[in-house]
Amino acid sequence: MQFSGTDDYVATEDLRIAVNAAIRLERPLLVKGEPGTGKTELARQVARGLDLPMLEWSVKSTTKAQQGLYEYDAVSRLRDSQLGDPRVSDVSNYIRKGKLWEAFEAEGRVVLLIDEIDKADIEFPNDLLQELDRMEFFVYETGETVRARQRPIVIITSNNEKELPDAFLRRCFFHYISFPDQETLARIVDVHFPGIKPRLLNAALTQFFEIRETPGLRKRPSTSEVLDWLKLLLAEDLEAEDLSRDPKTALPRLHGALLKNEQDVQLFERLAFMARGRQ
């Protein structure tokens, strides 16, 4: 089982090596990187490239590890018992399976995405250590042990909002998705917008990287944002010559696709003002 990328996803060599190493080691693949660099999309493309089903567990600040295993609805059972519902005799009627349970009981191998694990409480990763190691867990309400029929390919993403526990990190294969260079980004753009005019692409990416490397920028634009920007440029049927920045503000055309807060917009306005003052 070897992942080599897909027609819709440009996977660099080091990323392909990381995915395949995690599969061979039967370890979760922990993927970090800037928002918008394709961490979540990686799991979807691994599933597509290996022709496997995918399960997605999107983690929020309120998510508990137990929810990935199962949840027992005691309130509904109590209500049904008061109404004389015969279903109360079977406690399994009130157990809702989580994504880990679904992955474990799947007939074949699946890709399980645990997305943005760093959003949850710091104890969340530690609470999953045993289940991810042993590929089994115990259901106290029914007295059964759920074991994985086949070990799923587990891909875990993090935006580095908080540090993950060392015990958890030891059990993962780690990969950091670096921001692509201009050549790799051009390949990514070609996947989404085949046939884009080379001069327009070169001018747009040159300007994009100039903006991205501007000192003092609070939020640097990501891959997903440059794709949005290019989509707008193509929709407006603009040429390379049309990408000149506004001399009064130093802002690029359709800058709302790239700059996502007022502080960064004001930064470019200040830079334009200082440039005019030096003239």
GROMACS .gro file of C-alpha atoms in nm:
model
  279
    1MET     CA    1   0.000   0.000   0.000
    2GLN     CA    2   0.187   0.304  -0.130
    3PHE     CA    3   0.069   0.665  -0.152
    4SER     CA    4   0.213   0.856  -0.446
    5GLY     CA    5  -0.020   1.157  -0.461
    6THR     CA    6  -0.323   1.216  -0.683
    7ASP     CA    7  -0.407   1.420  -0.990
    8ASP     CA    8  -0.573   1.681  -0.766
    9TYR     CA    9  -0.308   1.710  -0.494
   10VAL     CA   10   0.060   1.796  -0.534
   11ALA     CA   11   0.241   1.590  -0.271
   12THR     CA   12   0.609   1.670  -0.233
   13GLU     CA   13   0.855   1.382  -0.201
   14ASP     CA   14   0.910   1.435   0.171
   15LEU     CA   15   0.534   1.433   0.230
   16ARG     CA   16   0.490   1.108   0.036
   17ILE     CA   17   0.773   0.953   0.236
   18ALA     CA   18   0.608   1.061   0.563
   19VAL     CA   19   0.269   0.916   0.467
   20ASN     CA   20   0.415   0.583   0.359
   21ALA     CA   21   0.644   0.561   0.663
   22ALA     CA   22   0.346   0.610   0.896
   23ILE     CA   23   0.154   0.338   0.711
   24ARG     CA   24   0.445   0.094   0.738
   25LEU     CA   25   0.506   0.169   1.104
   26GLU     CA   26   0.133   0.153   1.178
   27ARG     CA   27   0.160   0.482   1.363
   28PRO     CA   28  -0.067   0.786   1.345
   29LEU     CA   29   0.071   1.052   1.112
   30LEU     CA   30   0.078   1.387   1.293
   31VAL     CA   31   0.077   1.669   1.038
   32LYS     CA   32   0.152   2.030   1.130
   33GLY     CA   33   0.185   2.341   0.916
   34GLU     CA   34   0.040   2.684   0.859
   35PRO     CA   35  -0.338   2.704   0.816
   36GLY     CA   36  -0.424   2.664   0.449
   37THR     CA   37  -0.130   2.442   0.353
   38GLY     CA   38  -0.347   2.137   0.282
   39LYS     CA   39  -0.325   1.933   0.603
   40THR     CA   40  -0.691   1.831   0.608
   41GLU     CA   41  -0.697   1.782   0.233
   42LEU     CA   42  -0.401   1.544   0.266
   43ALA     CA   43  -0.615   1.289   0.449
   44ARG     CA   44  -0.884   1.309   0.183
   45GLN     CA   45  -0.629   1.261  -0.094
   46VAL     CA   46  -0.458   0.971   0.086
   47ALA     CA   47  -0.799   0.801   0.103
   48ARG     CA   48  -0.857   0.873  -0.264
   49GLY     CA   49  -0.508   0.771  -0.370
   50LEU     CA   50  -0.530   0.438  -0.183
   51ASP     CA   51  -0.897   0.388  -0.278
   52LEU     CA   52  -1.008   0.364   0.084
   53PRO     CA   53  -1.314   0.501   0.267
   54MET     CA   54  -1.254   0.801   0.492
   55LEU     CA   55  -1.394   0.896   0.831
   56GLU     CA   56  -1.348   1.252   0.957
   57TRP     CA   57  -1.353   1.356   1.321
   58SER     CA   58  -1.344   1.737   1.344
   59VAL     CA   59  -1.223   1.839   1.688
   60LYS     CA   60  -1.364   2.149   1.863
   61SER     CA   61  -1.274   2.318   2.191
   62THR     CA   62  -1.553   2.128   2.367
   63THR     CA   63  -1.471   1.785   2.217
   64LYS     CA   64  -1.386   1.506   2.460
   65ALA     CA   65  -1.187   1.196   2.369
   66GLN     CA   66  -1.472   0.974   2.485
   67GLN     CA   67  -1.687   1.108   2.201
   68GLY     CA   68  -1.453   0.943   1.954
   69LEU     CA   69  -1.526   0.607   2.116
   70TYR     CA   70  -1.896   0.628   2.202
   71GLU     CA   71  -2.153   0.827   2.398
   72TYR     CA   72  -2.414   0.679   2.630
   73ASP     CA   73  -2.745   0.868   2.634
   74ALA     CA   74  -2.863   0.798   2.989
   75VAL     CA   75  -3.116   1.082   2.979
   76SER     CA   76  -3.305   0.931   2.683
   77ARG     CA   77  -3.303   0.591   2.848
   78LEU     CA   78  -3.446   0.734   3.169
   79ARG     CA   79  -3.718   0.917   2.975
   80ASP     CA   80  -3.807   0.604   2.780
   81SER     CA   81  -3.824   0.397   3.097
   82GLN     CA   82  -4.076   0.644   3.240
   83LEU     CA   83  -4.282   0.605   2.923
   84GLY     CA   84  -4.266   0.226   2.933
   85ASP     CA   85  -4.067   0.197   2.610
   86PRO     CA   86  -3.948  -0.167   2.566
   87ARG     CA   87  -3.621  -0.046   2.413
   88VAL     CA   88  -3.484   0.032   2.760
   89SER     CA   89  -3.415  -0.337   2.818
   90ASP     CA   90  -3.127  -0.318   2.571
   91VAL     CA   91  -2.870  -0.057   2.674
   92SER     CA   92  -2.707  -0.069   2.329
   93ASN     CA   93  -3.007   0.124   2.197
   94TYR     CA   94  -2.872   0.428   2.381
   95ILE     CA   95  -2.511   0.407   2.275
   96ARG     CA   96  -2.399   0.631   1.988
   97LYS     CA   97  -2.084   0.509   1.816
   98GLY     CA   98  -1.796   0.753   1.768
   99LYS     CA   99  -1.559   0.780   1.473
  100LEU     CA  100  -1.299   0.550   1.630
  101TRP     CA  101  -1.562   0.281   1.684
  102GLU     CA  102  -1.677   0.320   1.322
  103ALA     CA  103  -1.316   0.289   1.201
  104PHE     CA  104  -1.252  -0.017   1.418
  105GLU     CA  105  -1.560  -0.209   1.304
  106ALA     CA  106  -1.526  -0.124   0.934
  107GLU     CA  107  -1.509  -0.429   0.707
  108GLY     CA  108  -1.192  -0.306   0.538
  109ARG     CA  109  -0.918  -0.057   0.607
  110VAL     CA  110  -1.018   0.309   0.631
  111VAL     CA  111  -0.846   0.644   0.662
  112LEU     CA  112  -0.938   0.817   0.989
  113LEU     CA  113  -0.879   1.192   1.006
  114ILE     CA  114  -0.863   1.353   1.350
  115ASP     CA  115  -0.869   1.716   1.244
  116GLU     CA  116  -0.720   2.004   1.449
  117ILE     CA  117  -0.645   1.803   1.762
  118ASP     CA  118  -0.486   2.108   1.925
  119LYS     CA  119  -0.825   2.278   1.957
  120ALA     CA  120  -0.929   2.042   2.235
  121ASP     CA  121  -0.828   2.033   2.600
  122ILE     CA  122  -0.465   1.942   2.669
  123GLU     CA  123  -0.574   1.605   2.812
  124PHE     CA  124  -0.752   1.508   2.490
  125PRO     CA  125  -0.447   1.352   2.315
  126ASN     CA  126  -0.343   1.160   2.629
  127ASP     CA  127  -0.694   1.020   2.665
  128LEU     CA  128  -0.657   0.854   2.323
  129LEU     CA  129  -0.314   0.697   2.382
  130GLN     CA  130  -0.431   0.350   2.479
  131GLU     CA  131  -0.698   0.326   2.208
  132LEU     CA  132  -0.460   0.434   1.932
  133ASP     CA  133  -0.188   0.201   2.062
  134ARG     CA  134  -0.390  -0.113   2.126
  135MET     CA  135  -0.658  -0.050   1.866
  136GLU     CA  136  -0.928  -0.150   2.114
  137PHE     CA  137  -1.143  -0.008   2.392
  138PHE     CA  138  -1.392  -0.132   2.650
  139VAL     CA  139  -1.761  -0.036   2.656
  140TYR     CA  140  -1.857  -0.033   3.025
  141GLU     CA  141  -2.232  -0.016   2.968
  142THR     CA  142  -2.245  -0.336   2.761
  143GLY     CA  143  -1.933  -0.512   2.889
  144GLU     CA  144  -1.793  -0.562   2.538
  145THR     CA  145  -1.447  -0.491   2.401
  146VAL     CA  146  -1.436  -0.329   2.060
  147ARG     CA  147  -1.126  -0.430   1.863
  148ALA     CA  148  -1.016  -0.301   1.526
  149ARG     CA  149  -1.072  -0.554   1.248
  150GLN     CA  150  -0.798  -0.378   1.054
  151ARG     CA  151  -0.575  -0.100   1.177
  152PRO     CA  152  -0.697   0.226   1.021
  153ILE     CA  153  -0.458   0.477   0.867
  154VAL     CA  154  -0.481   0.758   1.121
  155ILE     CA  155  -0.393   1.113   1.013
  156ILE     CA  156  -0.396   1.382   1.282
  157THR     CA  157  -0.367   1.752   1.203
  158SER     CA  158  -0.258   2.037   1.429
  159ASN     CA  159  -0.226   2.412   1.377
  160ASN     CA  160   0.017   2.438   1.670
  161GLU     CA  161  -0.227   2.636   1.885
  162LYS     CA  162  -0.098   2.447   2.188
  163GLU     CA  163   0.179   2.200   2.264
  164LEU     CA  164   0.091   1.833   2.247
  165PRO     CA  165   0.201   1.595   2.526
  166ASP     CA  166   0.535   1.416   2.483
  167ALA     CA  167   0.375   1.076   2.544
  168PHE     CA  168   0.140   1.140   2.253
  169LEU     CA  169   0.417   1.267   2.024
  170ARG     CA  170   0.625   0.953   2.086
  171ARG     CA  171   0.348   0.742   1.938
  172CYS     CA  172   0.317   0.944   1.615
  173PHE     CA  173   0.517   0.981   1.298
  174PHE     CA  174   0.559   1.358   1.255
  175HIS     CA  175   0.565   1.573   0.943
  176TYR     CA  176   0.563   1.950   0.905
  177ILE     CA  177   0.420   2.077   0.576
  178SER     CA  178   0.644   2.367   0.484
  179PHE     CA  179   0.499   2.649   0.280
  180PRO     CA  180   0.565   2.567  -0.087
  181ASP     CA  181   0.828   2.755  -0.284
  182GLN     CA  182   0.728   2.940  -0.598
  183GLU     CA  183   0.793   2.642  -0.828
  184THR     CA  184   0.585   2.402  -0.616
  185LEU     CA  185   0.311   2.661  -0.576
  186ALA     CA  186   0.300   2.702  -0.954
  187ARG     CA  187   0.244   2.324  -0.984
  188ILE     CA  188  -0.038   2.346  -0.730
  189VAL     CA  189  -0.197   2.632  -0.923
  190ASP     CA  190  -0.170   2.433  -1.247
  191VAL     CA  191  -0.375   2.152  -1.087
  192HIS     CA  192  -0.655   2.395  -1.002
  193PHE     CA  193  -0.630   2.628  -1.302
  194PRO     CA  194  -0.480   2.436  -1.595
  195GLY     CA  195  -0.391   2.655  -1.886
  196ILE     CA  196  -0.343   2.977  -1.686
  197LYS     CA  197  -0.131   3.226  -1.882
  198PRO     CA  198   0.235   3.191  -1.776
  199ARG     CA  199   0.294   3.568  -1.761
  200LEU     CA  200  -0.011   3.620  -1.540
  201LEU     CA  201   0.089   3.330  -1.315
  202ASN     CA  202   0.448   3.453  -1.280
  203ALA     CA  203   0.338   3.811  -1.206
  204ALA     CA  204   0.075   3.697  -0.956
  205LEU     CA  205   0.304   3.460  -0.768
  206THR     CA  206   0.587   3.714  -0.760
  207GLN     CA  207   0.350   3.969  -0.608
  208PHE     CA  208   0.204   3.710  -0.371
  209PHE     CA  209   0.544   3.618  -0.228
  210GLU     CA  210   0.637   3.987  -0.194
  211ILE     CA  211   0.319   4.039   0.009
  212ARG     CA  212   0.372   3.724   0.212
  213GLU     CA  213   0.728   3.826   0.308
  214THR     CA  214   0.635   4.183   0.405
  215PRO     CA  215   0.783   4.247   0.753
  216GLY     CA  216   0.521   4.310   1.019
  217LEU     CA  217   0.239   4.121   0.850
  218ARG     CA  218   0.010   3.971   1.116
  219LYS     CA  219  -0.141   3.697   0.900
  220ARG     CA  220   0.055   3.584   0.602
  221PRO     CA  221  -0.166   3.463   0.315
  222SER     CA  222  -0.169   3.088   0.261
  223THR     CA  223  -0.202   2.849  -0.031
  224SER     CA  224  -0.581   2.847  -0.015
  225GLU     CA  225  -0.586   3.228  -0.023
  226VAL     CA  226  -0.362   3.259  -0.328
  227LEU     CA  227  -0.590   3.012  -0.507
  228ASP     CA  228  -0.892   3.227  -0.419
  229TRP     CA  229  -0.707   3.536  -0.543
  230LEU     CA  230  -0.612   3.373  -0.873
  231LYS     CA  231  -0.970   3.256  -0.922
  232LEU     CA  232  -1.083   3.619  -0.894
  233LEU     CA  233  -0.808   3.741  -1.127
  234LEU     CA  234  -0.918   3.489  -1.388
  235ALA     CA  235  -1.284   3.575  -1.340
  236GLU     CA  236  -1.200   3.941  -1.404
  237ASP     CA  237  -0.997   3.835  -1.712
  238LEU     CA  238  -0.698   4.035  -1.592
  239GLU     CA  239  -0.355   4.034  -1.755
  240ALA     CA  240  -0.013   4.050  -1.593
  241GLU     CA  241  -0.002   4.426  -1.662
  242ASP     CA  242  -0.322   4.475  -1.463
  243LEU     CA  243  -0.165   4.359  -1.137
  244SER     CA  244   0.008   4.688  -1.058
  245ARG     CA  245  -0.051   4.787  -0.699
  246ASP     CA  246  -0.249   5.096  -0.609
  247PRO     CA  247   0.021   5.367  -0.570
  248LYS     CA  248  -0.172   5.534  -0.286
  249THR     CA  249  -0.210   5.222  -0.071
  250ALA     CA  250   0.043   4.970  -0.211
  251LEU     CA  251  -0.241   4.719  -0.199
  252PRO     CA  252  -0.275   4.453  -0.471
  253ARG     CA  253  -0.580   4.416  -0.690
  254LEU     CA  254  -0.863   4.236  -0.508
  255HIS     CA  255  -0.655   4.237  -0.190
  256GLY     CA  256  -0.948   4.114   0.022
  257ALA     CA  257  -0.868   3.761  -0.090
  258LEU     CA  258  -0.516   3.785   0.054
  259LEU     CA  259  -0.529   4.022   0.351
  260LYS     CA  260  -0.776   3.920   0.620
  261ASN     CA  261  -0.754   4.192   0.885
  262GLU     CA  262  -0.748   4.570   0.900
  263GLN     CA  263  -0.403   4.584   1.061
  264ASP     CA  264  -0.241   4.429   0.755
  265VAL     CA  265  -0.432   4.659   0.520
  266GLN     CA  266  -0.317   4.958   0.725
  267LEU     CA  267   0.041   4.826   0.715
  268PHE     CA  268   0.048   4.850   0.336
  269GLU     CA  269  -0.109   5.195   0.348
  270ARG     CA  270   0.165   5.311   0.588
  271LEU     CA  271   0.433   5.161   0.367
  272ALA     CA  272   0.291   5.347   0.065
  273PHE     CA  273   0.282   5.671   0.265
  274MET     CA  274   0.646   5.628   0.375
  275ALA     CA  275   0.752   5.548   0.017
  276ARG     CA  276   0.588   5.870  -0.109
  277GLY     CA  277   0.763   6.066   0.166
  278ARG     CA  278   1.103   5.944   0.052
  279GLN     CA  279   1.042   6.053  -0.306
   0.00000   0.00000   0.00000
